[in-house]
Amino acid sequence: MWLGRVLRFIGRPLVRTAFRVHDFRRENVPRWGGAVLAGNHRSYMDPVILWCIAPRHVHFMAKKELFHGLLGWALPRLWAFPVDRSGADRAALTKAAELLADGELVGIFPEGTRQDSDELGSARGGVAFVALRSNVPIVPIGIVGTGHVWPRGQRLPKLRRVTVVYGEPIAVHEFPKEGSRREQVDALTGLIMERIAACVDRAKEVHGESRRR
């Protein structure tokens, strides 16, 4: 994984400077052990920025259509693995669980695809399912500004400010194990989205305060 380590070493200061990234409550990301990073998704830049600035390196799910040609060669070397978004991809979920069991961070966007506004879209149950299966904490994340950096339909990214807020981890091992597994996944998914929404609101506040300075 030397390519990923080199690019992250180079990319972190470049991304922070180019997009004036301010991230808050980094201490909420566990310093060791498996955990899921779950954030809102507005832009292609969301995984790029988190990949560069997170306190530890992150394995991201990426849609399988990207795994072709040069990009398909590079993505696995940048700690990404494919997911089929047309349905429940058991192979991707198994891969995520294996990484978490090995003490790695896995980044998953519960909405599954980019949204056209800061309003959160409907969530899939993959984050909750994997976290329950692996018994690892979930760190909710709010990202603001990437929708102006690289919105849907724009060919190239623009240099705009980005704010990231890490929320307090959701302790899955303390989550009530009531009802069927499907009911547990649905209940945990609802909690995850509530926490992400709170992080987005806080990121908007900080983003606005920075703009007024």
Short mmCIF file of N, CA, C and O in Angstrom, two decimals, residues 21-99:
data_model
loop_
_atom_site.label_atom_id
_atom_site.label_comp_id
_atom_site.label_asym_id
_atom_site.label_seq_id
_atom_site.Cartn_x
_atom_site.Cartn_y
_atom_site.Cartn_z
N VAL A 21 -9.63 23.56 4.07
CA VAL A 21 -10.38 22.60 4.87
C VAL A 21 -10.18 22.86 6.35
O VAL A 21 -9.05 22.96 6.83
N HIS A 22 -11.28 22.97 7.06
CA HIS A 22 -11.26 23.05 8.51
C HIS A 22 -12.04 21.85 9.04
O HIS A 22 -13.22 21.68 8.70
N ASP A 23 -11.39 21.03 9.84
CA ASP A 23 -12.08 19.88 10.40
C ASP A 23 -12.06 19.99 11.92
O ASP A 23 -11.08 20.44 12.51
N PHE A 24 -13.15 19.57 12.53
CA PHE A 24 -13.35 19.75 13.95
C PHE A 24 -13.69 18.43 14.62
O PHE A 24 -14.34 17.58 14.05
N ARG A 25 -13.24 18.30 15.87
CA ARG A 25 -13.49 17.14 16.72
C ARG A 25 -12.87 15.86 16.14
O ARG A 25 -13.47 14.78 16.19
N ARG A 26 -11.67 16.01 15.63
CA ARG A 26 -10.94 14.85 15.10
C ARG A 26 -10.74 13.78 16.17
O ARG A 26 -10.59 12.60 15.84
N GLU A 27 -10.75 14.20 17.42
CA GLU A 27 -10.54 13.24 18.50
C GLU A 27 -11.67 12.22 18.60
O GLU A 27 -11.54 11.20 19.29
N ASN A 28 -12.79 12.47 17.92
CA ASN A 28 -13.89 11.51 17.93
C ASN A 28 -13.61 10.28 17.07
O ASN A 28 -14.34 9.28 17.17
N VAL A 29 -12.60 10.35 16.24
CA VAL A 29 -12.20 9.17 15.47
C VAL A 29 -11.30 8.32 16.36
O VAL A 29 -10.26 8.80 16.83
N PRO A 30 -11.67 7.06 16.62
CA PRO A 30 -10.83 6.22 17.49
C PRO A 30 -9.39 6.15 17.00
O PRO A 30 -9.14 6.06 15.79
N ARG A 31 -8.47 6.18 17.93
CA ARG A 31 -7.05 6.18 17.56
C ARG A 31 -6.60 4.81 17.08
O ARG A 31 -5.59 4.69 16.40
N TRP A 32 -7.32 3.77 17.44
CA TRP A 32 -7.00 2.42 16.97
C TRP A 32 -8.28 1.60 16.97
O TRP A 32 -9.29 1.99 17.55
N GLY A 33 -8.21 0.47 16.31
CA GLY A 33 -9.36 -0.43 16.24
C GLY A 33 -10.30 -0.08 15.10
O GLY A 33 -10.26 1.03 14.54
N GLY A 34 -11.15 -1.02 14.75
CA GLY A 34 -12.08 -0.83 13.65
C GLY A 34 -13.18 0.17 13.98
O GLY A 34 -13.64 0.25 15.11
N ALA A 35 -13.59 0.95 12.98
CA ALA A 35 -14.70 1.89 13.12
C ALA A 35 -15.20 2.26 11.72
O ALA A 35 -14.44 2.21 10.75
N VAL A 36 -16.48 2.61 11.66
CA VAL A 36 -17.07 3.05 10.40
C VAL A 36 -17.20 4.57 10.42
O VAL A 36 -17.71 5.13 11.40
N LEU A 37 -16.74 5.24 9.38
CA LEU A 37 -16.96 6.66 9.20
C LEU A 37 -18.15 6.82 8.26
O LEU A 37 -18.13 6.34 7.13
N ALA A 38 -19.21 7.49 8.74
CA ALA A 38 -20.45 7.61 7.96
C ALA A 38 -20.82 9.07 7.81
O ALA A 38 -21.08 9.76 8.81
N GLY A 39 -20.81 9.58 6.59
CA GLY A 39 -21.09 10.99 6.38
C GLY A 39 -22.11 11.25 5.30
O GLY A 39 -22.54 10.34 4.58
N ASN A 40 -22.52 12.51 5.20
CA ASN A 40 -23.40 12.92 4.10
C ASN A 40 -22.60 12.98 2.81
O ASN A 40 -21.37 13.02 2.82
N HIS A 41 -23.31 13.00 1.67
CA HIS A 41 -22.61 12.86 0.38
C HIS A 41 -23.17 13.84 -0.64
O HIS A 41 -24.26 13.65 -1.15
N ARG A 42 -22.40 14.91 -0.91
CA ARG A 42 -22.80 15.92 -1.88
C ARG A 42 -21.97 15.90 -3.15
O ARG A 42 -22.40 16.43 -4.17
N SER A 43 -20.77 15.32 -3.10
CA SER A 43 -19.82 15.54 -4.19
C SER A 43 -18.81 14.41 -4.27
O SER A 43 -18.58 13.67 -3.31
N TYR A 44 -18.21 14.28 -5.46
CA TYR A 44 -17.09 13.35 -5.62
C TYR A 44 -15.94 13.69 -4.67
O TYR A 44 -15.11 12.84 -4.36
N MET A 45 -15.91 14.95 -4.20
CA MET A 45 -14.81 15.38 -3.35
C MET A 45 -14.94 14.87 -1.92
O MET A 45 -13.97 14.91 -1.16
N ASP A 46 -16.11 14.41 -1.52
CA ASP A 46 -16.30 13.95 -0.14
C ASP A 46 -15.30 12.84 0.23
O ASP A 46 -14.57 12.98 1.22
N PRO A 47 -15.26 11.73 -0.52
CA PRO A 47 -14.28 10.70 -0.15
C PRO A 47 -12.84 11.15 -0.34
O PRO A 47 -11.97 10.72 0.43
N VAL A 48 -12.59 12.00 -1.32
CA VAL A 48 -11.21 12.46 -1.56
C VAL A 48 -10.71 13.25 -0.35
O VAL A 48 -9.60 13.03 0.16
N ILE A 49 -11.54 14.19 0.11
CA ILE A 49 -11.12 15.03 1.24
C ILE A 49 -10.99 14.21 2.52
O ILE A 49 -10.00 14.33 3.25
N LEU A 50 -11.98 13.35 2.79
CA LEU A 50 -11.88 12.52 4.00
C LEU A 50 -10.68 11.58 3.93
O LEU A 50 -10.00 11.35 4.93
N TRP A 51 -10.44 11.04 2.76
CA TRP A 51 -9.30 10.13 2.57
C TRP A 51 -7.99 10.83 2.92
O TRP A 51 -7.10 10.24 3.52
N CYS A 52 -7.91 12.11 2.56
CA CYS A 52 -6.67 12.86 2.80
C CYS A 52 -6.53 13.34 4.24
O CYS A 52 -5.44 13.31 4.79
N ILE A 53 -7.63 13.81 4.85
CA ILE A 53 -7.49 14.53 6.12
C ILE A 53 -7.83 13.70 7.35
O ILE A 53 -7.53 14.13 8.47
N ALA A 54 -8.45 12.55 7.19
CA ALA A 54 -8.82 11.75 8.36
C ALA A 54 -7.58 11.42 9.19
O ALA A 54 -6.48 11.28 8.65
N PRO A 55 -7.73 11.30 10.51
CA PRO A 55 -6.57 11.02 11.36
C PRO A 55 -5.86 9.72 11.02
O PRO A 55 -4.66 9.58 11.29
N ARG A 56 -6.59 8.76 10.47
CA ARG A 56 -6.01 7.48 10.05
C ARG A 56 -6.45 7.20 8.62
O ARG A 56 -7.43 7.77 8.14
N HIS A 57 -5.74 6.29 7.94
CA HIS A 57 -6.15 6.01 6.57
C HIS A 57 -7.46 5.25 6.57
O HIS A 57 -7.77 4.48 7.48
N VAL A 58 -8.26 5.51 5.52
CA VAL A 58 -9.63 5.00 5.43
C VAL A 58 -9.80 4.16 4.17
O VAL A 58 -9.34 4.54 3.09
N HIS A 59 -10.49 3.04 4.31
CA HIS A 59 -10.88 2.21 3.17
C HIS A 59 -12.30 2.62 2.76
O HIS A 59 -13.23 2.51 3.56
N PHE A 60 -12.44 3.09 1.52
CA PHE A 60 -13.75 3.53 1.06
C PHE A 60 -14.37 2.53 0.10
O PHE A 60 -13.68 1.93 -0.73
N MET A 61 -15.69 2.37 0.21
CA MET A 61 -16.44 1.68 -0.84
C MET A 61 -16.55 2.63 -2.02
O MET A 61 -16.79 3.83 -1.85
N ALA A 62 -16.38 2.12 -3.23
CA ALA A 62 -16.55 2.92 -4.45
C ALA A 62 -17.36 2.11 -5.45
O ALA A 62 -17.21 0.89 -5.53
N LYS A 63 -18.21 2.79 -6.20
CA LYS A 63 -19.08 2.06 -7.12
C LYS A 63 -18.24 1.24 -8.10
O LYS A 63 -17.19 1.70 -8.58
N LYS A 64 -18.71 0.05 -8.39
CA LYS A 64 -17.93 -0.90 -9.18
C LYS A 64 -17.62 -0.39 -10.58
O LYS A 64 -16.63 -0.81 -11.18
N GLU A 65 -18.43 0.54 -11.08
CA GLU A 65 -18.21 1.07 -12.43
C GLU A 65 -16.88 1.81 -12.56
O GLU A 65 -16.38 2.02 -13.67
N LEU A 66 -16.29 2.23 -11.42
CA LEU A 66 -15.02 2.95 -11.45
C LEU A 66 -13.81 2.04 -11.59
O LEU A 66 -12.72 2.50 -11.90
N PHE A 67 -14.02 0.74 -11.37
CA PHE A 67 -12.88 -0.18 -11.33
C PHE A 67 -12.55 -0.72 -12.72
O PHE A 67 -12.66 -1.92 -13.00
N HIS A 68 -12.15 0.20 -13.60
CA HIS A 68 -11.74 -0.15 -14.96
C HIS A 68 -10.55 0.70 -15.35
O HIS A 68 -10.39 1.84 -14.87
N GLY A 69 -9.72 0.19 -16.21
CA GLY A 69 -8.58 0.94 -16.72
C GLY A 69 -7.61 1.36 -15.64
O GLY A 69 -7.41 0.65 -14.64
N LEU A 70 -7.01 2.52 -15.84
CA LEU A 70 -6.00 3.02 -14.89
C LEU A 70 -6.61 3.26 -13.52
O LEU A 70 -5.99 2.94 -12.49
N LEU A 71 -7.82 3.82 -13.47
CA LEU A 71 -8.48 4.06 -12.20
C LEU A 71 -8.76 2.74 -11.47
O LEU A 71 -8.59 2.65 -10.25
N GLY A 72 -9.16 1.74 -12.25
CA GLY A 72 -9.41 0.44 -11.65
C GLY A 72 -8.16 -0.19 -11.07
O GLY A 72 -8.22 -0.95 -10.10
N TRP A 73 -7.01 0.11 -11.66
CA TRP A 73 -5.74 -0.36 -11.12
C TRP A 73 -5.38 0.40 -9.85
O TRP A 73 -4.89 -0.18 -8.88
N ALA A 74 -5.65 1.72 -9.84
CA ALA A 74 -5.20 2.56 -8.73
C ALA A 74 -6.08 2.42 -7.49
O ALA A 74 -5.56 2.43 -6.36
N LEU A 75 -7.39 2.30 -7.65
CA LEU A 75 -8.29 2.35 -6.50
C LEU A 75 -7.97 1.31 -5.42
O LEU A 75 -7.93 1.65 -4.23
N PRO A 76 -7.75 0.04 -5.76
CA PRO A 76 -7.41 -0.91 -4.69
C PRO A 76 -6.11 -0.55 -3.96
O PRO A 76 -5.95 -0.87 -2.78
N ARG A 77 -5.20 0.13 -4.66
CA ARG A 77 -3.94 0.54 -4.05
C ARG A 77 -4.11 1.80 -3.21
O ARG A 77 -3.18 2.21 -2.52
N LEU A 78 -5.30 2.40 -3.30
CA LEU A 78 -5.64 3.56 -2.48
C LEU A 78 -6.67 3.18 -1.42
O LEU A 78 -7.42 4.02 -0.94
N TRP A 79 -6.71 1.88 -1.11
CA TRP A 79 -7.55 1.33 -0.03
C TRP A 79 -9.04 1.37 -0.35
O TRP A 79 -9.87 1.37 0.57
N ALA A 80 -9.41 1.40 -1.62
CA ALA A 80 -10.82 1.36 -1.99
C ALA A 80 -11.20 -0.04 -2.45
O ALA A 80 -10.35 -0.81 -2.90
N PHE A 81 -12.48 -0.36 -2.31
CA PHE A 81 -12.97 -1.65 -2.79
C PHE A 81 -14.35 -1.46 -3.42
O PHE A 81 -15.09 -0.54 -3.05
N PRO A 82 -14.71 -2.29 -4.40
CA PRO A 82 -15.93 -2.04 -5.18
C PRO A 82 -17.20 -2.45 -4.46
O PRO A 82 -17.22 -3.37 -3.64
N VAL A 83 -18.28 -1.75 -4.81
CA VAL A 83 -19.61 -2.09 -4.31
C VAL A 83 -20.60 -1.96 -5.46
O VAL A 83 -20.52 -1.02 -6.26
N ASP A 84 -21.50 -2.91 -5.56
CA ASP A 84 -22.57 -2.87 -6.55
C ASP A 84 -23.76 -2.16 -5.91
O ASP A 84 -24.39 -2.68 -4.98
N ARG A 85 -24.07 -0.95 -6.39
CA ARG A 85 -25.10 -0.14 -5.76
C ARG A 85 -26.51 -0.51 -6.21
O ARG A 85 -27.48 0.09 -5.74
N SER A 86 -26.63 -1.48 -7.09
CA SER A 86 -27.96 -1.86 -7.57
C SER A 86 -28.74 -2.68 -6.54
O SER A 86 -29.94 -2.87 -6.68
N GLY A 87 -28.05 -3.16 -5.52
CA GLY A 87 -28.73 -3.95 -4.49
C GLY A 87 -27.80 -4.19 -3.33
O GLY A 87 -26.75 -3.56 -3.20
N ALA A 88 -28.19 -5.11 -2.46
CA ALA A 88 -27.36 -5.44 -1.31
C ALA A 88 -26.17 -6.27 -1.77
O ALA A 88 -26.33 -7.43 -2.15
N ASP A 89 -24.99 -5.66 -1.79
CA ASP A 89 -23.78 -6.33 -2.26
C ASP A 89 -23.13 -7.06 -1.09
O ASP A 89 -22.39 -6.46 -0.31
N ARG A 90 -23.39 -8.35 -0.97
CA ARG A 90 -22.87 -9.11 0.16
C ARG A 90 -21.34 -9.20 0.14
O ARG A 90 -20.70 -9.22 1.20
N ALA A 91 -20.76 -9.25 -1.06
CA ALA A 91 -19.30 -9.32 -1.15
C ALA A 91 -18.66 -8.06 -0.58
O ALA A 91 -17.66 -8.12 0.15
N ALA A 92 -19.24 -6.90 -0.89
CA ALA A 92 -18.70 -5.63 -0.37
C ALA A 92 -18.89 -5.55 1.13
O ALA A 92 -18.00 -5.09 1.86
N LEU A 93 -20.04 -5.98 1.63
CA LEU A 93 -20.29 -5.95 3.07
C LEU A 93 -19.35 -6.89 3.81
O LEU A 93 -18.86 -6.57 4.90
N THR A 94 -19.08 -8.04 3.20
CA THR A 94 -18.13 -8.98 3.81
C THR A 94 -16.74 -8.40 3.84
O THR A 94 -16.01 -8.53 4.84
N LYS A 95 -16.34 -7.74 2.75
CA LYS A 95 -15.02 -7.10 2.70
C LYS A 95 -14.90 -6.02 3.78
O LYS A 95 -13.88 -5.92 4.47
N ALA A 96 -15.96 -5.23 3.93
CA ALA A 96 -15.95 -4.19 4.95
C ALA A 96 -15.81 -4.80 6.34
O ALA A 96 -15.03 -4.31 7.18
N ALA A 97 -16.54 -5.88 6.59
CA ALA A 97 -16.47 -6.54 7.91
C ALA A 97 -15.07 -7.10 8.16
O ALA A 97 -14.57 -7.03 9.29
N GLU A 98 -14.43 -7.62 7.14
CA GLU A 98 -13.07 -8.15 7.30
C GLU A 98 -12.09 -7.03 7.65
O GLU A 98 -11.22 -7.20 8.52
N LEU A 99 -12.22 -5.90 6.99
CA LEU A 99 -11.34 -4.77 7.28
C LEU A 99 -11.55 -4.26 8.71
O LEU A 99 -10.59 -3.96 9.42
#
